Coordinates of C-alpha atoms and ligand atoms in Angstrom, one line a residue:
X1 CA 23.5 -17.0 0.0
X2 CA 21.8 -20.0 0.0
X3 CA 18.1 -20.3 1.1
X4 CA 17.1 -23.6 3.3
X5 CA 13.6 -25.0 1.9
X6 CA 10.1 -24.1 3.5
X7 CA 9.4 -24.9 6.7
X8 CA 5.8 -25.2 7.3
X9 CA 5.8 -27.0 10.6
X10 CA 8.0 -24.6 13.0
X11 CA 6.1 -22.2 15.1
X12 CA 6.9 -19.7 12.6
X13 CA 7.0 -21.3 8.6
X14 CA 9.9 -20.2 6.9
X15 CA 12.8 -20.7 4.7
X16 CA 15.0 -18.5 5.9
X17 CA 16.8 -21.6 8.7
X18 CA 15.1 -20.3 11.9
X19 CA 15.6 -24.2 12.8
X20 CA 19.6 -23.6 12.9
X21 CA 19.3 -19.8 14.2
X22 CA 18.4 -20.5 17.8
X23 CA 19.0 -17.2 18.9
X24 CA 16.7 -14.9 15.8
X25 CA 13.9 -17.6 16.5
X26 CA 14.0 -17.4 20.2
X27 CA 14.0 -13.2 19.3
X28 CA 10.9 -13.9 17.3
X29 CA 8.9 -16.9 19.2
X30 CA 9.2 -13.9 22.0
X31 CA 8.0 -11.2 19.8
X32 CA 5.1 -13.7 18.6
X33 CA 2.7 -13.2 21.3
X34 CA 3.0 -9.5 21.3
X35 CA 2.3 -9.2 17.9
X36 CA -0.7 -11.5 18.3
X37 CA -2.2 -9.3 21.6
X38 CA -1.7 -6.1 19.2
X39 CA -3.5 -8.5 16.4
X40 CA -6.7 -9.2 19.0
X41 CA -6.6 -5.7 20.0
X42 CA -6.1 -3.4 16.7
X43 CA -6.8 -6.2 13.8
X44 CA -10.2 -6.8 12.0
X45 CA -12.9 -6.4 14.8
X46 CA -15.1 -9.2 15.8
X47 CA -14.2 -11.5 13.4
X48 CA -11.9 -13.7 15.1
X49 CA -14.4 -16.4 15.4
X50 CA -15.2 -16.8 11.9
X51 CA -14.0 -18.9 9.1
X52 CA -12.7 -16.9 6.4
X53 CA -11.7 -18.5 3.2
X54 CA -7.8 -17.1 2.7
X55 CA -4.9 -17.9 0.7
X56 CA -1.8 -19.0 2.8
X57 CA 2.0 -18.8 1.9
X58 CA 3.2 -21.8 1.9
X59 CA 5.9 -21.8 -0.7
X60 CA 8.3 -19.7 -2.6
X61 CA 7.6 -20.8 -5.8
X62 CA 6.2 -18.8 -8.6
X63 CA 2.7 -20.0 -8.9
X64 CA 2.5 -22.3 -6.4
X65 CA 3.3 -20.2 -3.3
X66 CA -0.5 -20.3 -2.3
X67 CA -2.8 -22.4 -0.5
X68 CA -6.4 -21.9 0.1
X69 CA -8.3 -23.3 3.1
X70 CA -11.0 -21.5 5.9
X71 CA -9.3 -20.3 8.7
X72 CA -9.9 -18.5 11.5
X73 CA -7.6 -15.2 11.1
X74 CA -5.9 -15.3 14.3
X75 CA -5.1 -19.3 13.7
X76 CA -3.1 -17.6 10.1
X77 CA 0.1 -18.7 10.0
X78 CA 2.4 -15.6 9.4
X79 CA 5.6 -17.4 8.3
X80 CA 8.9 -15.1 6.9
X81 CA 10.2 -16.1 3.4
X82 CA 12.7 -14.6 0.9
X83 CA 12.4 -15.5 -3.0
X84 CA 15.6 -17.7 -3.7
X85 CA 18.0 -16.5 -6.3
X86 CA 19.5 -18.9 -8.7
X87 CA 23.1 -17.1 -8.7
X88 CA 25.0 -15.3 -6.2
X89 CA 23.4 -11.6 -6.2
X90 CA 25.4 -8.6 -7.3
X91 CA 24.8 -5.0 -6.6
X92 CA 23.1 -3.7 -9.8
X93 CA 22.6 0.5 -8.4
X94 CA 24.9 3.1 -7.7
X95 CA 28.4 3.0 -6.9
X96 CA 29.0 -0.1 -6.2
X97 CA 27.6 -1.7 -9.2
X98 CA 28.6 -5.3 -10.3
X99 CA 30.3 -5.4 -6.8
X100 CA 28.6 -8.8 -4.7
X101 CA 25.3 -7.7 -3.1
X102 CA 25.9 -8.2 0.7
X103 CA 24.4 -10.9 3.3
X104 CA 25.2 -8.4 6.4
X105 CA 24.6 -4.7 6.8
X106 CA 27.4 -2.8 6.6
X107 CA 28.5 -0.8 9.2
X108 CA 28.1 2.4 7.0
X109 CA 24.9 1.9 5.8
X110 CA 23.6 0.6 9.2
X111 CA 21.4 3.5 10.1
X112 CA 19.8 4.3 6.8
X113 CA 18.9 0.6 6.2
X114 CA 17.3 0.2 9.4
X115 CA 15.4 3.9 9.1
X116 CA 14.4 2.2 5.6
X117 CA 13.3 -0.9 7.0
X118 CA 11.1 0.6 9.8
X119 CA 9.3 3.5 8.2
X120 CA 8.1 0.0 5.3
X121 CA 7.8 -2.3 8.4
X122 CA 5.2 0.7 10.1
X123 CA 3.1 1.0 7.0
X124 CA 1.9 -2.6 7.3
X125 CA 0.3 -2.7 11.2
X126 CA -1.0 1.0 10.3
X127 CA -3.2 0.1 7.4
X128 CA -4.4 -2.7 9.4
X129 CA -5.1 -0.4 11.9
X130 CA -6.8 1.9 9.6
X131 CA -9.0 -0.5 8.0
X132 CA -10.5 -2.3 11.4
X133 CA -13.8 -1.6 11.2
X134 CA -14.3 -2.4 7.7
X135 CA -16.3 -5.7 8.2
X136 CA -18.6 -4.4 9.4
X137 CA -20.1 -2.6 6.6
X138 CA -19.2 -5.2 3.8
X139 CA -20.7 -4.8 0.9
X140 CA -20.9 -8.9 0.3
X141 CA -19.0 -11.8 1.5
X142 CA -16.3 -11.6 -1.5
X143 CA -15.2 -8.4 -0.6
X144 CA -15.3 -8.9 3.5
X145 CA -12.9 -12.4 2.3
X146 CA -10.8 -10.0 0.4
X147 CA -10.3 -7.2 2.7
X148 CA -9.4 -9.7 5.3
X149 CA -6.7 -11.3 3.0
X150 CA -5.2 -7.7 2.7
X151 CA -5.2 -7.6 6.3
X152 CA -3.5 -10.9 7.1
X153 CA -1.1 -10.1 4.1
X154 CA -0.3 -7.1 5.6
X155 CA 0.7 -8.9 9.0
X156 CA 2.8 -11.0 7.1
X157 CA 4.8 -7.9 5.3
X158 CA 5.3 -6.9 9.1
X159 CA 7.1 -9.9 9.9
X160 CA 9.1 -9.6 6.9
X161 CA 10.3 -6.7 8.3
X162 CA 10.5 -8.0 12.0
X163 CA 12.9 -10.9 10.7
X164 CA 15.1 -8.1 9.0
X165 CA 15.7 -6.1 11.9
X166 CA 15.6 -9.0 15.2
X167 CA 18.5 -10.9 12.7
X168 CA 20.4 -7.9 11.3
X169 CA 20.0 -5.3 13.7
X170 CA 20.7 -6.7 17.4
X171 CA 18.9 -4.8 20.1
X172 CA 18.1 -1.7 18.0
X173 CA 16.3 -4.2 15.9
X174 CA 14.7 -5.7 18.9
X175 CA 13.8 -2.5 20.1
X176 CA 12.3 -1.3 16.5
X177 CA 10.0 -4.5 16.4
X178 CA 8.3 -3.4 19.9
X179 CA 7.9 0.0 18.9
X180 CA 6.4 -1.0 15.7
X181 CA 3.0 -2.7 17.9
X182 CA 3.4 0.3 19.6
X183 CA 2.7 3.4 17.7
X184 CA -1.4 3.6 16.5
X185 CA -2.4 4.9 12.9
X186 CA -3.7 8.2 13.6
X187 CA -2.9 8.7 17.5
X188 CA -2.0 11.9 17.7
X189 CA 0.8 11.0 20.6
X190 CA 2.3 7.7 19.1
X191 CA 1.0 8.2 15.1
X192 CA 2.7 5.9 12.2
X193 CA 5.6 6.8 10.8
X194 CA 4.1 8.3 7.3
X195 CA 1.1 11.0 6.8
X196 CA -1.3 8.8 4.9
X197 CA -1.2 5.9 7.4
X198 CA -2.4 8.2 10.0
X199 CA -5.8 9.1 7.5
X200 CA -9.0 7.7 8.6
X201 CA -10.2 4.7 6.1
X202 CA -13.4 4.0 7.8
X203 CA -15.8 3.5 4.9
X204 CA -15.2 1.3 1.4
X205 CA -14.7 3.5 -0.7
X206 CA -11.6 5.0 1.2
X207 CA -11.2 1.3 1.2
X208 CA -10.4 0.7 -2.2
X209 CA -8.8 4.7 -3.0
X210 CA -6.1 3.0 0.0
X211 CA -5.6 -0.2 -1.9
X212 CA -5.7 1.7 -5.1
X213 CA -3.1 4.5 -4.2
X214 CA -1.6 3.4 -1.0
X215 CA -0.6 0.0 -2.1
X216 CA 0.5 1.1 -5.3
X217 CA 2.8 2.8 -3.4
X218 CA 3.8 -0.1 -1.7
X219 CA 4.5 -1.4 -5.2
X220 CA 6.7 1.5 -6.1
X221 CA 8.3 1.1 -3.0
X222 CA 8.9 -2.4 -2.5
X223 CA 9.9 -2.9 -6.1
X224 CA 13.1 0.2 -5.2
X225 CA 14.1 -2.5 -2.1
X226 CA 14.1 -5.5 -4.3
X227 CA 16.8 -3.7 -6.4
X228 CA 18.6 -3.8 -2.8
X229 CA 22.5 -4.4 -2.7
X230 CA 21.4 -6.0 0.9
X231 CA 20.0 -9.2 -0.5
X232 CA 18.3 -10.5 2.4
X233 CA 16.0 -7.2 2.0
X234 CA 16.0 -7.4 -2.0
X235 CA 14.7 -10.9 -1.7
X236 CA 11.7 -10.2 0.9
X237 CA 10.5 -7.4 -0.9
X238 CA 10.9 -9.5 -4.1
X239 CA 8.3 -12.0 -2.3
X240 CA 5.9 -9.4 -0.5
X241 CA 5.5 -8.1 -4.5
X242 CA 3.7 -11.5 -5.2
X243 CA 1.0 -11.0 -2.1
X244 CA 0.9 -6.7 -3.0
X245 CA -0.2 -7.9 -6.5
X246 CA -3.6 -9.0 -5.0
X247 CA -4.0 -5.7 -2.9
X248 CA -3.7 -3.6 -5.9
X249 CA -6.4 -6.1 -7.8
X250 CA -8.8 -5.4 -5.0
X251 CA -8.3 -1.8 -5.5
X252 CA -8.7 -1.5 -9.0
X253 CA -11.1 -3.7 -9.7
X254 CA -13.6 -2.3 -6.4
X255 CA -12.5 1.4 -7.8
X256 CA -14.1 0.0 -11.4
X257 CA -17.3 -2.0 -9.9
X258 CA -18.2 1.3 -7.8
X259 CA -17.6 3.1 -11.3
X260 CA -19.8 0.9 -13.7
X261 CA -22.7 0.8 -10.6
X262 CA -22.4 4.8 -10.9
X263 CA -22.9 4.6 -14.6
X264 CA -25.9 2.5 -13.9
X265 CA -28.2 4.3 -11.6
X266 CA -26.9 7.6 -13.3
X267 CA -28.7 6.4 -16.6
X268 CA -31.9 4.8 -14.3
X269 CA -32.4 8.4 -12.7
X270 CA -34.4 11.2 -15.0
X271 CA -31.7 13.9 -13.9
X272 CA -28.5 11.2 -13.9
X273 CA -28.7 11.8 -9.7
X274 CA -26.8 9.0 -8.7
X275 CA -27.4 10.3 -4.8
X276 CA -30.9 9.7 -5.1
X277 CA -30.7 6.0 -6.7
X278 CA -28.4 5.5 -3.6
X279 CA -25.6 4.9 -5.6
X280 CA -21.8 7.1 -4.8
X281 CA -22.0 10.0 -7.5
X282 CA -19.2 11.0 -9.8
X283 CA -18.2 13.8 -7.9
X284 CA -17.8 12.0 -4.3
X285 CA -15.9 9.4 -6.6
X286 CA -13.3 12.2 -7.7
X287 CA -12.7 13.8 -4.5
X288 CA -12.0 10.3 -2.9
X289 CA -9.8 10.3 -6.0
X290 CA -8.2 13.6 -5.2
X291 CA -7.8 12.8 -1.6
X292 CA -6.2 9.3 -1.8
X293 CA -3.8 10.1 -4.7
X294 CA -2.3 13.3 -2.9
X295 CA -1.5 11.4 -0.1
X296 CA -0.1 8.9 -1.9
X297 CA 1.7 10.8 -4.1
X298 CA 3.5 12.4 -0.4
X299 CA 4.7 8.8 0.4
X300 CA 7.6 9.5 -1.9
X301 CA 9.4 11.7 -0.2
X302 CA 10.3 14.9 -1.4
X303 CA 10.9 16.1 -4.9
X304 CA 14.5 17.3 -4.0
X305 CA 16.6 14.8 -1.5
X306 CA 19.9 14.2 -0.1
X307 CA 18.5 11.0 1.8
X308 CA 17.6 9.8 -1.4
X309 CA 20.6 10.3 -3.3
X310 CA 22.6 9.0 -0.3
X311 CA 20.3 5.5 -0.4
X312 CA 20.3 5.5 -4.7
X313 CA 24.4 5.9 -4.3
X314 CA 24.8 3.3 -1.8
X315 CA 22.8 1.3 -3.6
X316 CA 20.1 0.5 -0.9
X317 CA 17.5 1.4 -3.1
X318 CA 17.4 1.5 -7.0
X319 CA 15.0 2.9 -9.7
X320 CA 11.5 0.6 -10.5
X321 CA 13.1 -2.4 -12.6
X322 CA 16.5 -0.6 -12.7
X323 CA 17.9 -3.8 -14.1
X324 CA 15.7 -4.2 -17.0
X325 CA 14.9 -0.3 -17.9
X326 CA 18.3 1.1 -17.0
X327 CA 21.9 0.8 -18.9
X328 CA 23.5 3.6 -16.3
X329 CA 22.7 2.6 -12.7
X330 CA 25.4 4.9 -11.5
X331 CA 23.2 7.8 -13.1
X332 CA 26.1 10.3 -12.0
X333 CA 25.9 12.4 -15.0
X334 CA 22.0 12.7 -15.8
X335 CA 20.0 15.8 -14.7
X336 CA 16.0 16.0 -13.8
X337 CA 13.9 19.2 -14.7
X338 CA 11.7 19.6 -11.7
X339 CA 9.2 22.3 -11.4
X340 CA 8.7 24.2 -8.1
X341 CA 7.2 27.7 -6.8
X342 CA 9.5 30.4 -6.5
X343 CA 8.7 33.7 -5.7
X344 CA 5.2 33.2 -6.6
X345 CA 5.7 31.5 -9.6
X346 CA 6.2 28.2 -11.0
X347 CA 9.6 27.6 -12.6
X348 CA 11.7 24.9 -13.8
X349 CA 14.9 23.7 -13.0
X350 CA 17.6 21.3 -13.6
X351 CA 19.2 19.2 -10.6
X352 CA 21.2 16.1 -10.6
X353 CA 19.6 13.2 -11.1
X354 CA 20.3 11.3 -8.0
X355 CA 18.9 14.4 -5.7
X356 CA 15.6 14.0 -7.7
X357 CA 15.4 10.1 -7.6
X358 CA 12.0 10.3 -5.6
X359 CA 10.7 12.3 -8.5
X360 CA 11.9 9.5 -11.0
X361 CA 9.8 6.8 -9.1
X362 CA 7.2 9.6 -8.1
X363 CA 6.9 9.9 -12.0
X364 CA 6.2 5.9 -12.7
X365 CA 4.0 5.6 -10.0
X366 CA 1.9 8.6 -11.5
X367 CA 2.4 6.7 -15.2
X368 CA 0.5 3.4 -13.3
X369 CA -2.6 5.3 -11.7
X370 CA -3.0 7.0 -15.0
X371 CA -3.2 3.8 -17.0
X372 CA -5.7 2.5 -14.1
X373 CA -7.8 5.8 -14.6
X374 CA -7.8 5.7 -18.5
X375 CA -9.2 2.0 -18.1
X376 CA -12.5 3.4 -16.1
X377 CA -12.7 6.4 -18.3
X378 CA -12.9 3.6 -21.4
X379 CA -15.7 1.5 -18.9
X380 CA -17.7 4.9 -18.7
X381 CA -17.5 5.3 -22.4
X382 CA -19.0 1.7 -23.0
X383 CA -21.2 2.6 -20.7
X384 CA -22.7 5.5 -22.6
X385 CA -22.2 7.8 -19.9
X386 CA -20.8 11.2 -20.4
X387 CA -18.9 11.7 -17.0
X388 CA -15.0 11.5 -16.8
X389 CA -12.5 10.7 -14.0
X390 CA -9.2 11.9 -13.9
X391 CA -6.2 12.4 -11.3
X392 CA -5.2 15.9 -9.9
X393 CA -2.1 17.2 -10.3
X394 CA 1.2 15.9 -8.4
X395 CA 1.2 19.9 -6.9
X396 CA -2.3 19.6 -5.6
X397 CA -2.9 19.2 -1.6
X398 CA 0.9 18.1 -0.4
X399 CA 1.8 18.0 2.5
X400 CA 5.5 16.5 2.1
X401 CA 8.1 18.0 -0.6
X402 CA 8.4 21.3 -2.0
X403 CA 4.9 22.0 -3.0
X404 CA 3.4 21.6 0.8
X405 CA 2.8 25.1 2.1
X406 CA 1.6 26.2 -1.3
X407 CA -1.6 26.0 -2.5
X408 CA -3.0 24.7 -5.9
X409 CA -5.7 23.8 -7.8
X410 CA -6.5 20.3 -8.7
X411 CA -4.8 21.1 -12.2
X412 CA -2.2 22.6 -10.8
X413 CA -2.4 26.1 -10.7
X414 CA -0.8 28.0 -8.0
X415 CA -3.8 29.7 -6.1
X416 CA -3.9 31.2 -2.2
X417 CA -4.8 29.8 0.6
X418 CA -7.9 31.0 1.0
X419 CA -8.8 30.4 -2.3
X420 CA -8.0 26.8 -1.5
X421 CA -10.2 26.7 1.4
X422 CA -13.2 27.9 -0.4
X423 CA -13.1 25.4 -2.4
X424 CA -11.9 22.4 0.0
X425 CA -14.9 20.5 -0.1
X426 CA -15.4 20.6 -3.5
X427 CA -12.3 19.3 -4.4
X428 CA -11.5 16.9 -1.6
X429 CA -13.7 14.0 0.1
X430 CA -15.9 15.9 2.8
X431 CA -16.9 15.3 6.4
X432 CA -20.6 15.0 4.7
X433 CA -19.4 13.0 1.9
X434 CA -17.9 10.6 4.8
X435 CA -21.6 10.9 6.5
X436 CA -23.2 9.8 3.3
X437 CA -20.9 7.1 2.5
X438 CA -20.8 5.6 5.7
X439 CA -25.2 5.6 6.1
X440 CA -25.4 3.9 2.2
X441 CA -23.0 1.3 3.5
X442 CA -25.0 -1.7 5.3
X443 CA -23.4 -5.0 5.9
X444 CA -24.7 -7.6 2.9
X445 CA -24.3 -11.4 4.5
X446 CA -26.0 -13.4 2.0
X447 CA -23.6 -15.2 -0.4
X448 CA -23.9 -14.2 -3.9
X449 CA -26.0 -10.7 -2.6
X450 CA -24.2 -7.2 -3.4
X451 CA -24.8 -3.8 -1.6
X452 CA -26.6 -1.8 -3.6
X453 CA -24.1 0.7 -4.6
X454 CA -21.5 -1.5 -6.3
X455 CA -21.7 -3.9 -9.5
X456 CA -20.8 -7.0 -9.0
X457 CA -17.6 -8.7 -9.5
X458 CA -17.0 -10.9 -12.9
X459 CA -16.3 -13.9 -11.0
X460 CA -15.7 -15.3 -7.5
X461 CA -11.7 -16.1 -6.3
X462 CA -9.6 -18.7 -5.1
X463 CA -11.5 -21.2 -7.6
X464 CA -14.9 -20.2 -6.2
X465 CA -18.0 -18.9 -7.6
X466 CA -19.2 -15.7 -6.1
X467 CA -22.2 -17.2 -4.4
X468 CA -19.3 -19.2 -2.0
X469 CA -19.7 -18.6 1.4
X470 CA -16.5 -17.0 1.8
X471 CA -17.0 -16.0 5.1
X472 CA -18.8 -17.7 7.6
X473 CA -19.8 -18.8 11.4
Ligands
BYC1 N1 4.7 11.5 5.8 O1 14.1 13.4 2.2 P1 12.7 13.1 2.4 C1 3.3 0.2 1.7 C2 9.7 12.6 6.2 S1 3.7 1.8 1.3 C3 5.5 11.9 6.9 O2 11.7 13.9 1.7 P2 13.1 10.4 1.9 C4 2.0 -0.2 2.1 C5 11.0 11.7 6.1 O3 10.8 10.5 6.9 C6 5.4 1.9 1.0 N2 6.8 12.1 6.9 O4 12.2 11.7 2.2 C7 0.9 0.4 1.4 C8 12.0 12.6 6.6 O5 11.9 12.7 8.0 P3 13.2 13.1 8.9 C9 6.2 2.2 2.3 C10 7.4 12.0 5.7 O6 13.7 9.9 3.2 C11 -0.4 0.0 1.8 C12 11.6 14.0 6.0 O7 10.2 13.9 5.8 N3 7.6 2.1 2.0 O8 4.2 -0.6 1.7 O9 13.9 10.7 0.7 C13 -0.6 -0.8 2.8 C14 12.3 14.3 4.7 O10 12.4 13.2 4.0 C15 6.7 11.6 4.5 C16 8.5 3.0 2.3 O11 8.2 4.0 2.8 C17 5.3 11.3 4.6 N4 4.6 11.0 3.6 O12 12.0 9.5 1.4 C18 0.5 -1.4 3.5 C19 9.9 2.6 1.9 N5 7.6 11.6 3.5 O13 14.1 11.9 8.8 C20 1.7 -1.1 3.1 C21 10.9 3.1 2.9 C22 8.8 11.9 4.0 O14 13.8 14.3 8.3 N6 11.0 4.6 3.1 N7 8.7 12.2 5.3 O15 12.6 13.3 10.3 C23 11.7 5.4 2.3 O16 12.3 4.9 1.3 C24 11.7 6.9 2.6 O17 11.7 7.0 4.0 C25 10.5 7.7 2.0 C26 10.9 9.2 2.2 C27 10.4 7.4 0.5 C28 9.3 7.4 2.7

């Protein structure tokens, strides 16, 4: 398949020929003004007006994809765009390997592609949703800038998404893209799709545990479609990877700022009480920790799956970088030791690889976070302070998979329910913890000017120094 150039000027940009498609861009120019009403209603409050300094799509090329400019968020122009390939595609997971990858859905693989396509598509509007009212308590104009450029970016995934299902799925497709500006992150009658878009994110540091954890999952996730024997979704998840890159950045890097502030006012206070310097203390930091990365770690799916091996055989989704890590992408004869409660104890066992091909991703996803966590632990020892973060175990706090409905402790141990309860609140973020995040966290304005809790950043983005007035009236 052939991809026509960028087309910046059409009511939508893109380069996937809406021009020549009359029938998907009428689909679309209609669904346009809905999405748009659910932007005004459920996007970043009260910011419309203002000029924010983003980064715009504007290309497909590596590097040069990006264009900076103020713009007012609802003038953004969400445009749909797959990375080209040089060569014809070929399926490189499952059975079908070396077979040609395929430009239509086939008939077989209809409903799981387009069950795959919504549940990514209903992440994107839900973590807008979820992050709505974080503007209002910005802890300086750089991070307001950048949680708005996660929350345009994350329109832009949904019309990814949109695109694959008005031009690949007829009127089930249709229908899909409605329901998706239907359902509301945390409704309890219409909710998103997955548990951890329906969790409140209502202060920063939730904020950047989400992009952290959540988007890293998107990562995981997207980078399994891009190794997609349905090309047109390999190649938009292959571009949405170039935009997720930032999200995880904004993560990490707030994650280490809040971190190195910590170690600050921990070694300013006579008893290291970061509370009373007004700083987030090292405990509230690991139960934000704890909370996120369970969450997260349910996005997967569960440990043992028959959906799963059903998409890995088809070859709708693949291993992360199955073509570079992977000589066997039929993985027919491999086994996975999985360890899971049985009569009260924990035990291991060996299934077939493709039933446990969550867990395989599960497991590089955990290997990422870890490397993310071991980077702030090296911070706090440069730092001089004694205090340590670390992730809890994949058992602890699930709610998907076969470790929900047991209970364990944040290393791992089985425990009981009530033992679990006890402890809640010392182990996960708190409805007080909330309270005392949300009071510390009052709007800063003033270019250049931090909140107090947070270090600084090392520089200013988009070829701007971090005194730029990256959001203004
Ligand atoms: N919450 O066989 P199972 C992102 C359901 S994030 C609620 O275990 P499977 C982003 C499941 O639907 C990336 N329900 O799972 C990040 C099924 O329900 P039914 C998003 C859940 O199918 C930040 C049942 O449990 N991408 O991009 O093997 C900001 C048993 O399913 C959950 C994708 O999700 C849960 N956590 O795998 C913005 C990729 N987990 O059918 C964006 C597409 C499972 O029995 N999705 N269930 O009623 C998939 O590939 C798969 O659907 C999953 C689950 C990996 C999610």
């Amino acid at each position: 398949m052939s991809v026509p150039s960028v087309d910046l000027n059409a009511t939508i940009p893109n380069n996937v020929g809406l021009a020549d498609d009359p029938k998907v861009r009428r689909a679309l120019e209609h669904w346009q003004p809905r999405y748009l009403e659910w932007w005004r209603d459920m996007g970043p409050t009260d910011f419309s007006e203002r000029e924010v300094y983003l980064r715009t799509a504007v290309s497909v090329e590596p590097g040069g994809w990006a264009h900076w400019d103020r713009v007012r968020m609802p003038d953004y122009r969400w445009g749909v765009f797959l990375t080209p390939h040089a060569q014809a595609a070929t399926i490189h997971v499952g059975d079908e390997t070396g077979a040609p990858a395929w430009d239509e859905v086939p008939g077989e693989h209809r409903g799981a592609l387009r069950r795959i396509i919504v549940t990514q598509a209903d992440t994107e509007p839900a973590s807008v949703e979820q992050q709505r009212l974080l503007g209002h308590m910005a802890p300086s104009l750089y991070d307001m800038r950048n949680l708005f450029q996660v929350n345009v970016e994350e329109g832009r995934h949904l019309w990814a998404m949109v695109y694959l299902l008005h031009k690949y799925f007829g009127k089930d497709g249709r229908e899909e893209a409605e329901a998706l500006l239907e359902r509301r992150s945390g409704d309890p009658d219409h909710p998103r799709i997955l548990g951890a878009f329906n969790q409140p994110c209502d202060h920063w540091l939730s904020f950047f545990c989400f992009t952290m954890f959540a988007d890293r999952d998107g990562k995981f996730q997207l980078a399994a479609l891009r190794e997609s024997a349905f090309d047109p979704l390999a190649r938009s998840c292959e571009f949405m990877l170039t935009e997720e890159a930032f999200h995880l950045f904004v993560g990490e890097t707030g994650m280490e700022r809040i971190i190195r502030r910590a170690a600050e006012l921990e070694a300013l206070d006579p008893d290291g009480d970061v509370r009373r310097q007004g700083g987030i203390d090292f405990g509230t930091l690991q139960r934000a920790i704890n909370y996120w990365f369970s969450y997260c770690l349910d996005l997967f799916g569960s440990e043992l799956s028959n959906n799963a091996a059903g998409y890995f055989g088809a070859g709708l989704k693949g291993r992360f970088k199955e073509a570079e890590r992977y000589a066997d992408h039929r993985a027919l004869a491999q086994h996975y030791t999985l360890v899971s409660v049985e009569r009260d104890r924990l035990v291991e066992r060996e299934v077939p690889l493709r039933s446990a091909i969550n867990e395989v991703l599960r497991d590089d996803y955990i290997a990422d976070c870890e490397r993310a966590v071991r980077k702030w632990n090296h911070l706090l020892t440069e730092l001089g302070s004694p205090q340590r973060l670390r992730l809890p175990n994949r058992r602890f706090h699930r709610h998907q998979g076969l470790h929900a409905g047991h209970s364990f402790d944040p290393a791992g141990h089985l425990i009981t329910a009530a033992q679990f309860e006890a402890r809640r609140d010392e182990w996960l973020l708190s409805a007080a913890d909330n309270r005392y995040l949300r009071a510390i966290m009052t709007p800063v304005r003033e270019p250049g000017k931090m909140a107090h809790w947070i270090a600084p950043p090392r520089r200013g983005i988009g070829g701007q120094d971090l005194d730029f007035a990256y959001v203004r009236d």
